[in-house]
Coordinates of C-alpha atoms and ligand atoms in Angstrom, one line a residue:
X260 CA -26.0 43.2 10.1
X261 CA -23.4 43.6 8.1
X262 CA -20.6 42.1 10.2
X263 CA -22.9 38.9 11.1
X264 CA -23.1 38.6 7.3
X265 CA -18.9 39.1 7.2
X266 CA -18.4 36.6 9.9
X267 CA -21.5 34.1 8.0
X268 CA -19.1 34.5 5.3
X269 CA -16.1 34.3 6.8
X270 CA -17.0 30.8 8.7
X271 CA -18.1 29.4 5.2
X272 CA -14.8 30.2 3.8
X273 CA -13.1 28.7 6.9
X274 CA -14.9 25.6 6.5
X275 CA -14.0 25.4 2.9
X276 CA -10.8 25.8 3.4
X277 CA -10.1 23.7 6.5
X278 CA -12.8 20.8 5.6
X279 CA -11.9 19.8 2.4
X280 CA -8.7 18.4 3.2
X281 CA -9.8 17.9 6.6
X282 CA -12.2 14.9 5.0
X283 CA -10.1 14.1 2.4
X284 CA -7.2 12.4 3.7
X285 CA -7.2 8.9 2.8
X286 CA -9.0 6.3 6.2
X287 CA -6.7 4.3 8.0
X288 CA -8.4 2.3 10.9
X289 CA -5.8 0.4 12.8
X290 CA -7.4 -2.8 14.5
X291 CA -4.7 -3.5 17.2
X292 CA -3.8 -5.6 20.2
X293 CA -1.3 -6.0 23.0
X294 CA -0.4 -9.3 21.2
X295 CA -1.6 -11.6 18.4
X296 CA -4.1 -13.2 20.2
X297 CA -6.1 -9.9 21.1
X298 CA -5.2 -8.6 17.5
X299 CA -7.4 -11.7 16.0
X300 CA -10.2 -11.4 18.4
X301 CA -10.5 -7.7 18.2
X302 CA -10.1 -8.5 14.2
X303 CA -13.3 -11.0 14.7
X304 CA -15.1 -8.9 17.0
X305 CA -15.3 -6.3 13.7
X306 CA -17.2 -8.9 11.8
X307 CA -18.9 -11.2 13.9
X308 CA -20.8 -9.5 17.1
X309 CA -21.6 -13.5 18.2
X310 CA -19.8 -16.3 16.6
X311 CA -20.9 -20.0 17.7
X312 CA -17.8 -21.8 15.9
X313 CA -14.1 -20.3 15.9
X314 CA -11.2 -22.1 14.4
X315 CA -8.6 -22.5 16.4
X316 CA -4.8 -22.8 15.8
X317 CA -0.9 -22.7 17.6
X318 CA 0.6 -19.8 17.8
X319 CA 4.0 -20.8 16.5
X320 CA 2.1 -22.9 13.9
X321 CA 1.8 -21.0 11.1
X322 CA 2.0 -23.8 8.7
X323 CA -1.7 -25.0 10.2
X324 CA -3.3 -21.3 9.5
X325 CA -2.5 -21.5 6.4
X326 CA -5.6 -23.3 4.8
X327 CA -8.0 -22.4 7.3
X328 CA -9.2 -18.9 6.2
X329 CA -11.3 -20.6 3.5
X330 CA -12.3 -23.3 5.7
X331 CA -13.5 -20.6 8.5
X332 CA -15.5 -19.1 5.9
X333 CA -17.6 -21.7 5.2
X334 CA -18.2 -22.1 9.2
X335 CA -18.7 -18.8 9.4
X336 CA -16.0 -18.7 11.9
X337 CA -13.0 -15.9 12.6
X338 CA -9.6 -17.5 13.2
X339 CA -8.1 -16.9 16.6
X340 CA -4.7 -18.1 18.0
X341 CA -3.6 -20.1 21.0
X342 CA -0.6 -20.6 23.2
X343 CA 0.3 -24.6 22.5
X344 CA 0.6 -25.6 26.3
X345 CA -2.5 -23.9 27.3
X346 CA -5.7 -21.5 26.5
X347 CA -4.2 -18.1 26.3
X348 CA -6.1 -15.6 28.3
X349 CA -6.6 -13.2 26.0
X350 CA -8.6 -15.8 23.8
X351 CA -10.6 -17.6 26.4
X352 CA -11.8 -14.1 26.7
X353 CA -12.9 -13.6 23.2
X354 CA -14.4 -17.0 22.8
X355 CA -16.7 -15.9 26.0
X356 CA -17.4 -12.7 24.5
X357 CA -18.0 -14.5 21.0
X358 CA -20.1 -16.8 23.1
X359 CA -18.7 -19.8 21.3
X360 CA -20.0 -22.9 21.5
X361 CA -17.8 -24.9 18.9
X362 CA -13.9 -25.0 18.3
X363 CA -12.4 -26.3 15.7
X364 CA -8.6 -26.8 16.1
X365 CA -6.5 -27.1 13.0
X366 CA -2.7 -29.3 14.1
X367 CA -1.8 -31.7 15.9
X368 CA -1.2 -31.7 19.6
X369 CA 2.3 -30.1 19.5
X370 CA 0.5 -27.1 18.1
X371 CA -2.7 -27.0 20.1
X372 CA -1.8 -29.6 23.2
X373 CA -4.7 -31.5 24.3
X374 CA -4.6 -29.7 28.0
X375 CA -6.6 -26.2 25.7
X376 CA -9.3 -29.1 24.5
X377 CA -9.6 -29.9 28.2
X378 CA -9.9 -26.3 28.9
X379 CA -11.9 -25.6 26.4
X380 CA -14.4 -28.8 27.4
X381 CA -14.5 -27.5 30.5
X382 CA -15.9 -23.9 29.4
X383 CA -19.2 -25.8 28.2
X384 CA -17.7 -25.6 24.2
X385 CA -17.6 -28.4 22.1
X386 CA -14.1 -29.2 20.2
X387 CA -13.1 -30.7 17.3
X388 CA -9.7 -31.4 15.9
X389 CA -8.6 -32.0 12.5
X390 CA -5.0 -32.9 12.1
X391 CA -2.0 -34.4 9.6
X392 CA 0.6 -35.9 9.7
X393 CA 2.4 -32.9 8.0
X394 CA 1.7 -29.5 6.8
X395 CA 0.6 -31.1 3.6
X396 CA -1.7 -33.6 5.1
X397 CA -3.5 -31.2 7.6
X398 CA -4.3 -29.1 4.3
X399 CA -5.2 -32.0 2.4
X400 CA -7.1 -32.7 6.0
X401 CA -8.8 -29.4 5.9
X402 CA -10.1 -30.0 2.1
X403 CA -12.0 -33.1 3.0
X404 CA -13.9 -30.9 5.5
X405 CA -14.8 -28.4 2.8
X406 CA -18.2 -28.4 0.5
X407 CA -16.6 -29.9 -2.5
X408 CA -14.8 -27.8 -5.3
X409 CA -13.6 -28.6 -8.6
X410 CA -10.8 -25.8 -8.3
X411 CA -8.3 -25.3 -5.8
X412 CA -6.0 -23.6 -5.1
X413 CA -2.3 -24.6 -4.8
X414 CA 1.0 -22.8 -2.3
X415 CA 4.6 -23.6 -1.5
X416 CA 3.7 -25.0 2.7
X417 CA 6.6 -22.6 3.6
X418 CA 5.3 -19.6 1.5
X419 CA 2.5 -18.4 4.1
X420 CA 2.6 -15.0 2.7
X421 CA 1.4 -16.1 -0.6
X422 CA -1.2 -18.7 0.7
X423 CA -2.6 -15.8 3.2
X424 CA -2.7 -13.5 0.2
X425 CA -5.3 -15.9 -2.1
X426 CA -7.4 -17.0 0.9
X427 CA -10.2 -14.5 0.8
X428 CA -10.7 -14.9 -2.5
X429 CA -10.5 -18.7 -2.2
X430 CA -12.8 -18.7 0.7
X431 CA -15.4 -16.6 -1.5
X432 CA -15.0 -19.2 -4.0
X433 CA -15.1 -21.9 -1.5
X434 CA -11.8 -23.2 -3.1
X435 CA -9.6 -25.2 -0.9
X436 CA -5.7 -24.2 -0.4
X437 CA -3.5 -27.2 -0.6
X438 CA 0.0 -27.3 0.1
X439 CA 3.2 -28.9 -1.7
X440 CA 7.1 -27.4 -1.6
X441 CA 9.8 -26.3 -4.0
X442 CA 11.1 -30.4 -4.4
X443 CA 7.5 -31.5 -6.0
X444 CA 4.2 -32.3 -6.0
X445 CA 3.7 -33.8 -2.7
X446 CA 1.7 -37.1 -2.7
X447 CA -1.0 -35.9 -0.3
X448 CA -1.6 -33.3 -2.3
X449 CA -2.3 -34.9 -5.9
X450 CA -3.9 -37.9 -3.8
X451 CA -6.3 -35.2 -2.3
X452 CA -7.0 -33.5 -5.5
X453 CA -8.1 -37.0 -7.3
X454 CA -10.4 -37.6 -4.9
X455 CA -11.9 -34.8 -4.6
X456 CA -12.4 -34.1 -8.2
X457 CA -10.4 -31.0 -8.5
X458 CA -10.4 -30.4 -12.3
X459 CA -8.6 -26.7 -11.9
X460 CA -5.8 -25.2 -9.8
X461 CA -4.4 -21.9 -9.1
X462 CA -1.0 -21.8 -8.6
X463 CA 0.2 -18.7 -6.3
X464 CA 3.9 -17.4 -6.3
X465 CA 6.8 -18.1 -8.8
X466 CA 8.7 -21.0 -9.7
X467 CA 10.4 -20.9 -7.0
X468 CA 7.7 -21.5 -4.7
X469 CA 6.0 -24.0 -7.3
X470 CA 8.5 -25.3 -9.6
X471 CA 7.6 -25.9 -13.7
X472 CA 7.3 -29.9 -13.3
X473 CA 4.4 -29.6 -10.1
X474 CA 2.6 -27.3 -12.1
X475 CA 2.9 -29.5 -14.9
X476 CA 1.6 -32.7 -12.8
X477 CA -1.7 -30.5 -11.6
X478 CA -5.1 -30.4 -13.9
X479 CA -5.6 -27.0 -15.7
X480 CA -3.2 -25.2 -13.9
X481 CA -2.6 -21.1 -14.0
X482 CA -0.2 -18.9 -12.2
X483 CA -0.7 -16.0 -9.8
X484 CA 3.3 -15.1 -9.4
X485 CA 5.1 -11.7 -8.0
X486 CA 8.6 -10.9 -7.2
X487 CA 7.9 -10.8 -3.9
X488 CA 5.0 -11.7 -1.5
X489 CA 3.7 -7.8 -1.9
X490 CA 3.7 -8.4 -5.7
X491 CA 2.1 -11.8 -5.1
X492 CA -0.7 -10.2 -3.3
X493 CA -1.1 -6.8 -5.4
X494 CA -1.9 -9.4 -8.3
X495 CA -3.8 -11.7 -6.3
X496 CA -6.2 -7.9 -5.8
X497 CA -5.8 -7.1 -10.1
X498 CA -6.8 -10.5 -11.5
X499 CA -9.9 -11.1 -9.2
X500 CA -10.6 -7.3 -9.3
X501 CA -10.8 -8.0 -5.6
X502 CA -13.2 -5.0 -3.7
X503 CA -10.8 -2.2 -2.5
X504 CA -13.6 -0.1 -0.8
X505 CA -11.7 -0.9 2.6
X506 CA -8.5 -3.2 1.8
X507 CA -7.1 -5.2 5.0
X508 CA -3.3 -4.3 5.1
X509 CA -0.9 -6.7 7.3
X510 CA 2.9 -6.9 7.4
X511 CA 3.6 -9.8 5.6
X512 CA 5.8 -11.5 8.1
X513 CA 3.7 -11.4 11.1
X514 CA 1.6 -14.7 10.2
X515 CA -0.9 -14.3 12.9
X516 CA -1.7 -11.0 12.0
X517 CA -1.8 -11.4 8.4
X518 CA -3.7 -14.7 8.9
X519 CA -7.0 -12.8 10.9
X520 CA -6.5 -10.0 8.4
X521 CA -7.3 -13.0 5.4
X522 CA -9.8 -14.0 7.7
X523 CA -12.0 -11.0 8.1
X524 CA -11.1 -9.8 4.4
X525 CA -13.0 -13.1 3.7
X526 CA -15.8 -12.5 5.6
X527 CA -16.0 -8.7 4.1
X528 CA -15.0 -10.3 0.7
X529 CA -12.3 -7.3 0.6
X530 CA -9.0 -7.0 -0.7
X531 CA -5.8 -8.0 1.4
X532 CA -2.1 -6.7 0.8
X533 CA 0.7 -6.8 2.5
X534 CA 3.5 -3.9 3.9
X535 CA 6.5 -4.1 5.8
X536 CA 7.3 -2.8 8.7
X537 CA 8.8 0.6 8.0
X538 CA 7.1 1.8 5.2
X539 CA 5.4 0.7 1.9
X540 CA 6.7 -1.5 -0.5
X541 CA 6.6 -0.6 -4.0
X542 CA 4.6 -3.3 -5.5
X543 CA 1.6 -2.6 -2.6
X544 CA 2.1 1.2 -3.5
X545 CA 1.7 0.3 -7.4
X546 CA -1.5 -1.2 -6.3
X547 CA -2.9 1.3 -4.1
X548 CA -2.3 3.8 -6.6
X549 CA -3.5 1.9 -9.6
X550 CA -6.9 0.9 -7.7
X551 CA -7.5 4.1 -6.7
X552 CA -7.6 2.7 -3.0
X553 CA -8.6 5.7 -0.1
X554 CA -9.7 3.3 3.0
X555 CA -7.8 0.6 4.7
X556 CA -7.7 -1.4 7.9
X557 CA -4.1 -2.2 9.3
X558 CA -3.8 -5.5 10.9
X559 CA -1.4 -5.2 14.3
X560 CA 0.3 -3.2 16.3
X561 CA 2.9 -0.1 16.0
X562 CA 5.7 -3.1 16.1
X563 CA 4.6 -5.2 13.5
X564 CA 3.0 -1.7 10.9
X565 CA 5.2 1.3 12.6
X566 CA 2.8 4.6 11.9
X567 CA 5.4 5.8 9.4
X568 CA 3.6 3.6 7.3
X569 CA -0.1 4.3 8.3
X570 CA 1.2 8.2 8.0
X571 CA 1.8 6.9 4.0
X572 CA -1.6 5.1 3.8
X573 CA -3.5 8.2 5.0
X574 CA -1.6 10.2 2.5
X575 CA -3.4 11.1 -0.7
X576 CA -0.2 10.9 -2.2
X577 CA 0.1 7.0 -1.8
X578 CA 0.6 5.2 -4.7
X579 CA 0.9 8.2 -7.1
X580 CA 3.3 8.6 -10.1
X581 CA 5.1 11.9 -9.8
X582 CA 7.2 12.3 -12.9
X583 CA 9.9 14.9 -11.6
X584 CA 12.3 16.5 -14.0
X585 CA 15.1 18.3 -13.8
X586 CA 15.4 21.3 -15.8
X587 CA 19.0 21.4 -18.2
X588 CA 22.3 19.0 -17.6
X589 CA 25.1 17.8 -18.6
X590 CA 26.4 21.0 -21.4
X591 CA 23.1 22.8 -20.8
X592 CA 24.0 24.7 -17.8
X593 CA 20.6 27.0 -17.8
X594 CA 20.9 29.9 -15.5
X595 CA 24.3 31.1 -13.8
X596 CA 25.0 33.6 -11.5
X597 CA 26.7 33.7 -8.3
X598 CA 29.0 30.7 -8.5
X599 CA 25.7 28.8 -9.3
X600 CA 25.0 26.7 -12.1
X601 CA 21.2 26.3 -12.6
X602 CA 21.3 22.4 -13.6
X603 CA 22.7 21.7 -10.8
X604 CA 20.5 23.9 -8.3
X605 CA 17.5 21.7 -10.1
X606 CA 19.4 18.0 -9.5
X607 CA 19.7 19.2 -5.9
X608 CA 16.2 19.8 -5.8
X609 CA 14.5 17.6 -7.3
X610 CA 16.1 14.4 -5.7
X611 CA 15.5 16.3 -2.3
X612 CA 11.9 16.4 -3.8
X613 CA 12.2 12.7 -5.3
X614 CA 13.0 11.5 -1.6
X615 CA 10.2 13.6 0.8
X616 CA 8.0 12.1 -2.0
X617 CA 9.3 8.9 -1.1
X618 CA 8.8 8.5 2.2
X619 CA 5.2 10.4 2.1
X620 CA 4.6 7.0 0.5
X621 CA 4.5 8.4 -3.5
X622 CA 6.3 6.6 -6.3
X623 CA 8.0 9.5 -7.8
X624 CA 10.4 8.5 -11.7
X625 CA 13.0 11.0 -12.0
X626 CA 13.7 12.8 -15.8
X627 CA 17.8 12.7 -14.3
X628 CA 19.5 11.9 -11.5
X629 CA 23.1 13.1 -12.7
X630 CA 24.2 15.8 -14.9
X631 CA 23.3 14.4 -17.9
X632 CA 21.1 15.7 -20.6
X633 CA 18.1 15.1 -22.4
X634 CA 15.9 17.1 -24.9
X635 CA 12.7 18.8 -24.1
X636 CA 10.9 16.0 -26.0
X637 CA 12.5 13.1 -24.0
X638 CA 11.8 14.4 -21.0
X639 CA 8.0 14.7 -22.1
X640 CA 7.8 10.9 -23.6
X641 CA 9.6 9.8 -20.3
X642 CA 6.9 11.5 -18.0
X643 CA 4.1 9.7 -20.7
X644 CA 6.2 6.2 -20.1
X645 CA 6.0 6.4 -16.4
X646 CA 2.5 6.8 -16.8
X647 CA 3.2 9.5 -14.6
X648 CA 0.0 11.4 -12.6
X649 CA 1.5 14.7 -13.0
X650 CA 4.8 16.3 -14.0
X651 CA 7.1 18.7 -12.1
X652 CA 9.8 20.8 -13.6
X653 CA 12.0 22.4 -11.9
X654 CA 14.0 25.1 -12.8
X655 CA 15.2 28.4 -11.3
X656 CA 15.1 31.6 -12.5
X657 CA 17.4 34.2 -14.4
X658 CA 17.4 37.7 -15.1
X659 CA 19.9 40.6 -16.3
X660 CA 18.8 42.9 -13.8
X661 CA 20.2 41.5 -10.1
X662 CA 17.2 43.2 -8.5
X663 CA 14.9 40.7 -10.1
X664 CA 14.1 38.3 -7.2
X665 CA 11.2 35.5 -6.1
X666 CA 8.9 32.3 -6.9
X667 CA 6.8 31.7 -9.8
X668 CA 5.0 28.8 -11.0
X669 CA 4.0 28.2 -14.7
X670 CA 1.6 25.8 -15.9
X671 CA 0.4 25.8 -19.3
X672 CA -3.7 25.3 -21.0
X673 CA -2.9 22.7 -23.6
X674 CA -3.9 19.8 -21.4
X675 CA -5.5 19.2 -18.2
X676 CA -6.0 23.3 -17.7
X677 CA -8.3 23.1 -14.5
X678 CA -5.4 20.1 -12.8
X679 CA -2.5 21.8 -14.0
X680 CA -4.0 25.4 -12.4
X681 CA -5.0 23.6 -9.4
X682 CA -1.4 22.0 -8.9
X683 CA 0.5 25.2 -9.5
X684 CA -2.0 26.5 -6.5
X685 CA -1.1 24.0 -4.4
X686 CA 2.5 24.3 -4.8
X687 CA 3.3 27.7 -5.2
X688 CA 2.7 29.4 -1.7
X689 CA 4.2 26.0 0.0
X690 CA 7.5 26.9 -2.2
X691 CA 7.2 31.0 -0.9
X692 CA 6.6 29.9 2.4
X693 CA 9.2 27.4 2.8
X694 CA 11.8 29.6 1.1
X695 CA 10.7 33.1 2.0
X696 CA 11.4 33.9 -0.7
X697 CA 9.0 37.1 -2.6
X698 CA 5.6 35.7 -4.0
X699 CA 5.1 35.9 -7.9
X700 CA 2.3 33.9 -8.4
X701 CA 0.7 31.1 -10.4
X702 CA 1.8 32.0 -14.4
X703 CA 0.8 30.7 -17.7
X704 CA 3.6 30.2 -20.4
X705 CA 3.5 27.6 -22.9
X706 CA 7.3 25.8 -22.3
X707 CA 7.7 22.8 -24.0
X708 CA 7.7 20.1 -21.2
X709 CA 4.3 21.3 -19.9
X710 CA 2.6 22.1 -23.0
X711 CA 3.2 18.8 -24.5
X712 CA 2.9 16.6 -21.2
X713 CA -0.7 15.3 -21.4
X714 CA -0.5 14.6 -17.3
X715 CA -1.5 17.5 -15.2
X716 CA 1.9 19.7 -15.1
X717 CA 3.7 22.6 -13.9
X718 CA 6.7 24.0 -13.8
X719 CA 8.3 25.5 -10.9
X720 CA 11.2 28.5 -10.9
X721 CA 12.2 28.5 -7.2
X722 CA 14.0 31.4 -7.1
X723 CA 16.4 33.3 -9.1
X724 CA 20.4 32.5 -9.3
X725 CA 20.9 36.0 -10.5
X726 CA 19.6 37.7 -7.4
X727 CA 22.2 38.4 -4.6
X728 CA 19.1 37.6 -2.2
X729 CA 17.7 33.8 -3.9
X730 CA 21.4 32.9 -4.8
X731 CA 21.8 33.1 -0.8
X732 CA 18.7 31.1 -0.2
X733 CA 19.4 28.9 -3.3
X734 CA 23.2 27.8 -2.1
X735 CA 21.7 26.4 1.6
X736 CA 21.3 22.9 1.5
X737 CA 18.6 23.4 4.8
X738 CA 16.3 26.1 2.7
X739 CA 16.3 23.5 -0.5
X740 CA 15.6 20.6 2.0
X741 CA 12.3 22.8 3.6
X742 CA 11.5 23.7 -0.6
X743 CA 11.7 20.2 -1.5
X744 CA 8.9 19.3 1.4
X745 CA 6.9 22.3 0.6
X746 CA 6.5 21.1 -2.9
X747 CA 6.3 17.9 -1.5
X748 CA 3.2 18.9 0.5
X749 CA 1.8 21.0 -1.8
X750 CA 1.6 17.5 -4.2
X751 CA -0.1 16.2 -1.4
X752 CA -2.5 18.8 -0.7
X753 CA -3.1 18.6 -4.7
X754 CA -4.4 14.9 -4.5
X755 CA -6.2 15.9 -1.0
Ligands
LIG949 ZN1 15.6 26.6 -16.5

């Protein structure tokens, strides 16, 4: 009886431990494809189990996909991708297993050649084309075709990152995206917005995608700009307070990809933001941290959104201010012993720290990142300025008697008792183990940089410079590299 009730218990204290962080990393569904055209329809076949129209466009034509997302979404159609010369496989495939009946093409015949309408006749569906005699015309095309709007909404024809990034929420609002470039208003456009009665435009990216005298010429106009087509898009997602439940990712230089992302983001009326290739961009991990965002769906394959990046995404730490500081500089050398200064020991660590952080997709504001110094408070109104999540300090330890050895982690009850407890938890036996160094524990002291920090905080002493053992340990560039990602996923396991 006894030992049922032991292993009972046992199993519950497994699950606790292993499920938690099990369930809690953040979702990352990848909707992939051996090429664009079986990205878009698998991207489709996730919203639409039938769909009678799809819109159509050239695969090298990304000027034409850019104002059909919110055209699509009023035919309740998903936007798939053709070869020009003729039907690609891979989507005659899809439109069967959509069962199709309509197509409407968006371009002219150099995009979509008139040997896919045949093609397309000839598998019993119905086409339609709407073309232009420019990028700016098809839009202007593509309007006309739309339930009328008095807003619309206005992109550089060469900007498709930023027109991409507005279209599901113009296609929820059932605004049309029109076109001009950096020269000036283009005449299609304004001719297009007169006669449809457009009485208010959204402007998306920066002057130098819309310059100050077009925005001037268009009725009640008002800017969505960015640095950068990641910025563009992260405030795109904070002034509509766009629905982050599940946010559609894409790199934001694959068009096609990004383009059935918009589409299905539309259809879900969900947020959309872009990456690159390699990892996260700043701006898109600003967003994700300050929305809170724990599901996504990634747009293309391991060439267009490597999984270093989804490996970021299902990190909890995405997105997270870590606010890491340094302990001493410049005249302050803290702790010496054995040839080691303790200021430095700390530098070395904490950018180790500030660049596992990095790459596991964090945002992490260093106190220093040379031996200079600042006082206790500074380093406390710094963390506050970051708007840092939590703060780490990192010092290492000192003591008159050499036999005095290990890792100890201090946090402090001011503020945040029950976070700052639970982060020391979480970093200290990642620091023992990574170190081997002897175990001390979690501690309480009341130091100034983590009583006074309002952020959950801790402060870490990795080992002791005056013990002939830690020195050793302290000195080895490979030991403070394998400390630096033990704190780094103990952070991790923190926001887990
Ligand atoms: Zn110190």
């Amino acid at each position: 009886m006894r030992s049922i009730i032991k292993v009972v218990f046992l199993s519950v204290v497994t699950m606790c431990l292993f499920l938690p962080s099990a369930l809690a990393d953040n979702s990352v569904t990848r909707i992939d494809g051996k090429n664009r055209y079986v990205v878009a329809v698998n991207a489709a076949k996730k919203s639409w189990k039938t769909s009678s129209t799809v819109v159509l466009v050239g695969k090298e034509a990304y000027a034409d996909a850019l104002s059909a997302v919110p055209y699509a979404y009023q035919k309740n159609a998903p936007v798939l991708f053709t070869n020009s010369s003729s039907l690609s496989t891979d989507t005659k495939k899809g439109l069967q297993d959509l069962k199709t009946k309509n197509v409407v093409i968006l371009g002219g015949t150099k995009s979509v050649s008139s040997k896919v309408t045949t093609q397309l006749k000839a598998m019993g569906i119905s086409v339609k084309r709407i073309s232009g005699k420019n990028r700016y015309d098809l839009a202007a095309n593509i309007a006309k075709q739309m339930n009328s709007s008095s807003t619309a909404v206005v992109a550089n024809g060469f900007a498709y990152a930023d027109a991409v990034a507005i279209a599901p929420y113009a296609a929820k609002q059932g605004y049309p995206i029109l076109l001009t470039n950096d020269k000036g208003l283009r005449s299609e456009t304004s001719a297009v917005i007169k006669s449809r009665g457009v009485k208010k435009t959204i402007v998306i990216g920066g002057e130098s995608s819309v310059n100050k005298s077009t925005y001037d010429k268009l009725p009640s106009p008002g800017r969505i700009g960015g640095a950068n087509r990641y910025e563009v898009a992260a405030n795109i997602v904070t002034k509509y307070n766009m629905s982050t439940s599940n946010t559609y990712i894409s790199n934001g230089f694959a068009y096609a990809d990004a383009a059935s992302g918009a589409s299905i983001a539309a259809k879900q009326g969900k947020a959309f933001i872009f990456t690159n290739e390699k990892t996260l961009p700043k701006a898109t991990r600003k967003i994700i941290g300050s929305k809170k965002i724990t599901s996504f769906s990634v747009l293309g394959g391991t060439s267009t959104v490597t999984n270093t990046v989804t490996s970021q995404l299902k990190n909890p730490v995405v997105g997270k201010t870590v606010f890491i500081d340094p302990g001493h500089g410049n005249q302050d050398s803290g702790a010496t012993g054995y040839g080691l200064l303790e200021k430095n020991v700390n530098l070395d660590v904490a950018k180790r720290l500030n660049t596992k952080l990095t790459s596991a997709g964090a945002l992490p504001v260093m106190s220093r990142t040379s031996d200079t110094f600042d006082s206790l408070q500074t380093r406390v109104s710094k963390g506050a300025s970051a708007k840092a999540d939590i703060f780490i300090s990192v010092h290492a330890n000192a003591n008159d008697n050499s036999s005095a050895n290990g890792t100890e982690t201090y946090y402090d009850k001011t503020y945040e008792a029950t976070n700052s407890l639970k982060l020391a938890q979480n970093i200290q036996p990642k620091m023992v183990s990574a170190l081997g160094t002897r175990d001390r524990g979690v501690k309480t002291a009341g130091f100034y940089v983590i009583k006074y920090s309002k952020m959950p905080s801790v402060l870490l002493e990795t080992g002791f410079v005056t013990s002939p053992v830690d020195s050793n340990i302290l000195k080895s560039a490979t030991y403070k590299d394998r400390l630096a990602a033990g704190i780094s996923s103990g952070v991790s396991g923190y926001f887990r």
